[in-house]
């Protein structure tokens, strides 16, 4: 997410009638979410990567790069040892430019 996406999400929530106290949008890294423990109802992820990429490109972003975080698979492996979760879940930095 980018600051522009957060701004757009807030505007869309307002159009849909959600009060600022009901829905919050914050920019941060998934490993270090900017929320207090036990204060968030959900964290949204993007399971459909092709749709996500199409949305990013349609929004005018270029030079999109996805870089897997080196230690993420080892951390994820510890969530459920022996499950193979690390083969399906990864933490990555996604960067892009908006000309």
Tab-separated table of N, CA and C in Angstrom:
chain	number	residue	atom	x	y	z
A	1	UNK	N	0.843	-1.169	0.000
A	1	UNK	CA	0.000	0.000	0.000
A	1	UNK	C	0.894	1.239	0.000
A	2	UNK	N	0.350	2.282	-0.532
A	2	UNK	CA	1.062	3.555	-0.579
A	2	UNK	C	0.217	4.601	0.140
A	3	UNK	N	0.786	5.747	0.471
A	3	UNK	CA	-0.018	6.806	1.069
A	3	UNK	C	-1.214	7.197	0.189
A	4	UNK	N	-1.032	7.197	-1.140
A	4	UNK	CA	-2.150	7.522	-2.039
A	4	UNK	C	-3.272	6.493	-1.931
A	5	UNK	N	-2.898	5.224	-1.785
A	5	UNK	CA	-3.913	4.170	-1.652
A	5	UNK	C	-4.682	4.323	-0.336
A	6	UNK	N	-3.978	4.694	0.722
A	6	UNK	CA	-4.627	4.918	2.017
A	6	UNK	C	-5.620	6.071	1.897
A	7	UNK	N	-5.213	7.145	1.243
A	7	UNK	CA	-6.101	8.294	1.035
A	7	UNK	C	-7.344	7.880	0.255
A	8	UNK	N	-7.152	7.098	-0.798
A	8	UNK	CA	-8.285	6.640	-1.605
A	8	UNK	C	-9.197	5.719	-0.793
A	9	UNK	N	-8.620	4.827	-0.005
A	9	UNK	CA	-9.417	3.917	0.822
A	9	UNK	C	-10.258	4.695	1.826
A	10	UNK	N	-9.678	5.705	2.435
A	10	UNK	CA	-10.431	6.537	3.394
A	10	UNK	C	-11.581	7.256	2.696
A	11	UNK	N	-11.323	7.785	1.506
A	11	UNK	CA	-12.381	8.471	0.752
A	11	UNK	C	-13.493	7.498	0.372
A	12	UNK	N	-13.131	6.295	-0.075
A	12	UNK	CA	-14.142	5.290	-0.429
A	12	UNK	C	-14.973	4.880	0.778
A	13	UNK	N	-14.339	4.737	1.930
A	13	UNK	CA	-15.072	4.372	3.149
A	13	UNK	C	-16.077	5.459	3.506
A	14	UNK	N	-15.664	6.716	3.346
A	14	UNK	CA	-16.562	7.834	3.654
A	14	UNK	C	-17.759	7.834	2.705
A	15	UNK	N	-17.508	7.589	1.405
A	15	UNK	CA	-18.588	7.523	0.408
A	15	UNK	C	-19.575	6.408	0.761
A	16	UNK	N	-19.046	5.296	1.286
A	16	UNK	CA	-19.896	4.154	1.657
A	16	UNK	C	-20.604	4.368	2.994
A	17	UNK	N	-20.323	5.486	3.653
A	17	UNK	CA	-21.032	5.806	4.885
A	17	UNK	C	-20.391	5.310	6.168
A	18	UNK	N	-19.136	4.877	6.107
A	18	UNK	CA	-18.459	4.422	7.319
A	18	UNK	C	-17.861	5.619	8.043
A	19	UNK	N	-18.095	5.698	9.342
A	19	UNK	CA	-17.538	6.782	10.149
A	19	UNK	C	-16.051	6.524	10.392
A	20	UNK	N	-15.294	7.597	10.618
A	20	UNK	CA	-13.860	7.467	10.884
A	20	UNK	C	-13.580	6.574	12.087
A	21	UNK	N	-14.519	6.532	13.033
A	21	UNK	CA	-14.331	5.709	14.229
A	21	UNK	C	-14.553	4.226	13.941
A	22	UNK	N	-15.206	3.900	12.825
A	22	UNK	CA	-15.536	2.510	12.511
A	22	UNK	C	-14.449	1.793	11.712
A	23	UNK	N	-13.816	2.506	10.799
A	23	UNK	CA	-12.834	1.895	9.903
A	23	UNK	C	-11.567	2.744	9.910
A	24	UNK	N	-10.430	2.074	10.088
A	24	UNK	CA	-9.144	2.773	10.101
A	24	UNK	C	-8.227	2.157	9.052
A	25	UNK	N	-7.502	2.988	8.362
A	25	UNK	CA	-6.509	2.534	7.390
A	25	UNK	C	-5.159	3.067	7.841
A	26	UNK	N	-4.185	2.171	7.938
A	26	UNK	CA	-2.850	2.571	8.383
A	26	UNK	C	-1.808	1.947	7.473
A	27	UNK	N	-0.747	2.664	7.268
A	27	UNK	CA	0.351	2.196	6.437
A	27	UNK	C	1.435	1.618	7.343
A	28	UNK	N	1.885	0.410	7.037
A	28	UNK	CA	2.929	-0.197	7.854
A	28	UNK	C	3.391	-1.510	7.266
A	29	UNK	N	4.395	-2.097	7.882
A	29	UNK	CA	4.896	-3.398	7.455
A	29	UNK	C	4.137	-4.489	8.192
A	30	UNK	N	3.853	-5.589	7.517
A	30	UNK	CA	3.062	-6.664	8.100
A	30	UNK	C	3.718	-7.224	9.362
A	31	UNK	N	5.051	-7.223	9.412
A	31	UNK	CA	5.744	-7.745	10.585
A	31	UNK	C	5.664	-6.789	11.770
A	32	UNK	N	5.416	-5.531	11.503
A	32	UNK	CA	5.385	-4.510	12.554
A	32	UNK	C	4.158	-3.623	12.354
A	33	UNK	N	2.993	-4.215	12.506
A	33	UNK	CA	1.760	-3.468	12.277
A	33	UNK	C	1.643	-2.311	13.262
A	34	UNK	N	1.234	-1.137	12.781
A	34	UNK	CA	1.131	0.035	13.650
A	34	UNK	C	-0.175	0.051	14.445
A	35	UNK	N	-0.432	-1.039	15.182
A	35	UNK	CA	-1.633	-1.131	16.024
A	35	UNK	C	-1.258	-1.812	17.335
A	36	UNK	N	-1.986	-1.486	18.383
A	36	UNK	CA	-1.751	-2.117	19.681
A	36	UNK	C	-2.240	-3.565	19.655
A	37	UNK	N	-1.644	-4.411	20.476
A	37	UNK	CA	-2.074	-5.804	20.577
A	37	UNK	C	-3.564	-5.889	20.893
A	38	UNK	N	-4.240	-6.828	20.275
A	38	UNK	CA	-5.666	-7.117	20.499
A	38	UNK	C	-6.586	-5.954	20.130
A	39	UNK	N	-6.124	-5.054	19.255
A	39	UNK	CA	-6.968	-3.910	18.903
A	39	UNK	C	-7.481	-3.947	17.464
A	40	UNK	N	-7.031	-4.916	16.661
A	40	UNK	CA	-7.458	-4.992	15.259
A	40	UNK	C	-8.368	-6.191	15.048
A	41	UNK	N	-9.407	-5.991	14.241
A	41	UNK	CA	-10.319	-7.083	13.912
A	41	UNK	C	-9.773	-7.944	12.783
A	42	UNK	N	-9.066	-7.340	11.839
A	42	UNK	CA	-8.531	-8.123	10.726
A	42	UNK	C	-7.396	-7.373	10.041
A	43	UNK	N	-6.587	-8.134	9.348
A	43	UNK	CA	-5.547	-7.595	8.477
A	43	UNK	C	-5.846	-8.163	7.103
A	44	UNK	N	-5.933	-7.312	6.106
A	44	UNK	CA	-6.307	-7.758	4.767
A	44	UNK	C	-5.053	-8.085	3.969
A	45	UNK	N	-5.102	-9.205	3.284
A	45	UNK	CA	-3.994	-9.610	2.427
A	45	UNK	C	-4.516	-9.758	1.001
A	46	UNK	N	-3.640	-10.070	0.076
A	46	UNK	CA	-4.028	-10.184	-1.328
A	46	UNK	C	-3.704	-11.581	-1.848
A	47	UNK	N	-4.637	-12.533	-1.713
A	47	UNK	CA	-4.357	-13.891	-2.185
A	47	UNK	C	-4.318	-14.015	-3.703
A	48	UNK	N	-4.983	-13.126	-4.412
A	48	UNK	CA	-5.004	-13.174	-5.880
A	48	UNK	C	-3.951	-12.210	-6.416
A	49	UNK	N	-2.748	-12.705	-6.534
A	49	UNK	CA	-1.618	-11.856	-6.914
A	49	UNK	C	-1.785	-11.217	-8.290
A	50	UNK	N	-2.390	-11.951	-9.236
A	50	UNK	CA	-2.580	-11.383	-10.575
A	50	UNK	C	-3.513	-10.175	-10.522
A	51	UNK	N	-4.566	-10.278	-9.714
A	51	UNK	CA	-5.509	-9.164	-9.568
A	51	UNK	C	-4.826	-7.981	-8.900
A	52	UNK	N	-4.034	-8.262	-7.882
A	52	UNK	CA	-3.288	-7.210	-7.199
A	52	UNK	C	-2.357	-6.493	-8.172
A	53	UNK	N	-1.605	-7.258	-8.952
A	53	UNK	CA	-0.666	-6.661	-9.905
A	53	UNK	C	-1.411	-5.837	-10.957
A	54	UNK	N	-2.527	-6.343	-11.447
A	54	UNK	CA	-3.322	-5.600	-12.432
A	54	UNK	C	-3.805	-4.280	-11.836
A	55	UNK	N	-4.213	-4.303	-10.564
A	55	UNK	CA	-4.679	-3.082	-9.900
A	55	UNK	C	-3.546	-2.079	-9.740
A	56	UNK	N	-2.379	-2.569	-9.382
A	56	UNK	CA	-1.215	-1.691	-9.217
A	56	UNK	C	-0.867	-1.020	-10.546
A	57	UNK	N	-0.830	-1.807	-11.612
A	57	UNK	CA	-0.497	-1.256	-12.930
A	57	UNK	C	-1.591	-0.323	-13.433
A	58	UNK	N	-2.857	-0.677	-13.198
A	58	UNK	CA	-3.975	0.174	-13.629
A	58	UNK	C	-3.961	1.516	-12.901
A	59	UNK	N	-3.404	1.534	-11.692
A	59	UNK	CA	-3.322	2.777	-10.923
A	59	UNK	C	-2.168	3.661	-11.390
A	60	UNK	N	-1.400	3.178	-12.376
A	60	UNK	CA	-0.345	4.000	-12.954
A	60	UNK	C	1.047	3.765	-12.395
A	61	UNK	N	1.217	2.733	-11.587
A	61	UNK	CA	2.539	2.449	-11.040
A	61	UNK	C	3.399	1.733	-12.075
A	62	UNK	N	4.699	1.986	-12.026
A	62	UNK	CA	5.658	1.341	-12.928
A	62	UNK	C	6.825	0.806	-12.099
A	63	UNK	N	7.687	0.044	-12.739
A	63	UNK	CA	8.864	-0.519	-12.067
A	63	UNK	C	8.486	-1.250	-10.779
A	64	UNK	N	7.465	-2.087	-10.864
A	64	UNK	CA	7.008	-2.846	-9.700
A	64	UNK	C	8.011	-3.958	-9.414
A	65	UNK	N	8.469	-4.025	-8.177
A	65	UNK	CA	9.422	-5.057	-7.773
A	65	UNK	C	8.902	-5.756	-6.521
A	66	UNK	N	9.014	-7.077	-6.509
A	66	UNK	CA	8.638	-7.865	-5.343
A	66	UNK	C	9.893	-8.578	-4.867
A	67	UNK	N	10.328	-8.261	-3.658
A	67	UNK	CA	11.539	-8.855	-3.107
A	67	UNK	C	11.196	-9.603	-1.827
A	68	UNK	N	11.389	-10.916	-1.872
A	68	UNK	CA	11.123	-11.754	-0.706
A	68	UNK	C	12.083	-11.376	0.420
A	69	UNK	N	11.536	-11.270	1.631
A	69	UNK	CA	12.386	-10.997	2.786
A	69	UNK	C	13.149	-12.269	3.129
A	70	UNK	N	14.450	-12.122	3.242
A	70	UNK	CA	15.355	-13.253	3.387
A	70	UNK	C	14.949	-14.224	4.494
A	71	UNK	N	14.583	-13.706	5.644
A	71	UNK	CA	14.314	-14.550	6.800
A	71	UNK	C	12.864	-15.010	6.909
A	72	UNK	N	11.999	-14.570	6.019
A	72	UNK	CA	10.566	-14.803	6.214
A	72	UNK	C	10.171	-16.275	6.198
A	73	UNK	N	10.720	-17.061	5.302
A	73	UNK	CA	10.324	-18.480	5.243
A	73	UNK	C	10.713	-19.220	6.524
A	74	UNK	N	11.855	-18.864	7.099
A	74	UNK	CA	12.278	-19.513	8.345
A	74	UNK	C	11.339	-19.130	9.495
A	75	UNK	N	10.936	-17.873	9.547
A	75	UNK	CA	9.993	-17.427	10.581
A	75	UNK	C	8.657	-18.132	10.403
A	76	UNK	N	8.157	-18.184	9.184
A	76	UNK	CA	6.865	-18.813	8.893
A	76	UNK	C	6.917	-20.308	9.185
A	77	UNK	N	8.044	-20.931	8.937
A	77	UNK	CA	8.221	-22.366	9.207
A	77	UNK	C	7.974	-22.675	10.685
A	78	UNK	N	8.279	-21.725	11.557
A	78	UNK	CA	8.111	-21.918	12.997
A	78	UNK	C	6.655	-21.799	13.446
A	79	UNK	N	5.789	-21.211	12.619
A	79	UNK	CA	4.375	-21.075	12.995
A	79	UNK	C	3.740	-22.436	13.231
A	80	UNK	N	3.908	-23.328	12.255
A	80	UNK	CA	3.338	-24.676	12.312
A	80	UNK	C	4.400	-25.657	11.832
A	81	UNK	N	5.322	-26.020	12.707
A	81	UNK	CA	6.422	-26.891	12.289
A	81	UNK	C	5.924	-28.160	11.589
A	82	UNK	N	6.564	-28.461	10.465
A	82	UNK	CA	6.220	-29.666	9.717
A	82	UNK	C	5.046	-29.526	8.773
A	83	UNK	N	4.383	-28.379	8.772
A	83	UNK	CA	3.185	-28.196	7.932
A	83	UNK	C	3.523	-27.830	6.493
A	84	UNK	N	4.700	-27.271	6.270
A	84	UNK	CA	5.060	-26.808	4.934
A	84	UNK	C	4.488	-25.436	4.605
A	85	UNK	N	3.966	-24.722	5.612
A	85	UNK	CA	3.370	-23.396	5.379
A	85	UNK	C	4.341	-22.456	4.682
A	86	UNK	N	5.626	-22.619	4.976
A	86	UNK	CA	6.636	-21.733	4.379
A	86	UNK	C	6.745	-21.894	2.868
A	87	UNK	N	6.164	-22.961	2.326
A	87	UNK	CA	6.157	-23.154	0.872
A	87	UNK	C	5.043	-22.357	0.191
A	88	UNK	N	4.094	-21.844	0.985
A	88	UNK	CA	2.929	-21.156	0.426
A	88	UNK	C	2.793	-19.709	0.887
A	89	UNK	N	3.461	-19.357	1.966
A	89	UNK	CA	3.341	-18.017	2.537
A	89	UNK	C	4.732	-17.404	2.591
A	90	UNK	N	4.818	-16.136	2.230
A	90	UNK	CA	6.102	-15.447	2.280
A	90	UNK	C	5.849	-13.967	2.578
A	91	UNK	N	6.793	-13.359	3.232
A	91	UNK	CA	6.739	-11.924	3.453
A	91	UNK	C	7.664	-11.279	2.428
A	92	UNK	N	7.175	-10.230	1.789
A	92	UNK	CA	7.966	-9.578	0.749
A	92	UNK	C	7.751	-8.077	0.781
A	93	UNK	N	8.736	-7.367	0.303
A	93	UNK	CA	8.603	-5.928	0.098
A	93	UNK	C	8.177	-5.714	-1.345
A	94	UNK	N	7.127	-4.936	-1.536
A	94	UNK	CA	6.675	-4.581	-2.881
A	94	UNK	C	6.927	-3.090	-3.048
A	95	UNK	N	7.720	-2.755	-4.041
A	95	UNK	CA	7.997	-1.350	-4.312
A	95	UNK	C	7.599	-1.024	-5.745
A	96	UNK	N	7.253	0.224	-5.961
A	96	UNK	CA	6.871	0.680	-7.297
A	96	UNK	C	7.047	2.189	-7.354
A	97	UNK	N	7.029	2.701	-8.550
A	97	UNK	CA	7.129	4.146	-8.754
A	97	UNK	C	5.866	4.624	-9.451
A	98	UNK	N	5.473	5.833	-9.113
A	98	UNK	CA	4.343	6.445	-9.802
A	98	UNK	C	4.867	7.711	-10.477
A	99	UNK	N	4.978	7.655	-11.825
A	99	UNK	CA	5.559	8.804	-12.540
A	99	UNK	C	4.708	10.059	-12.412
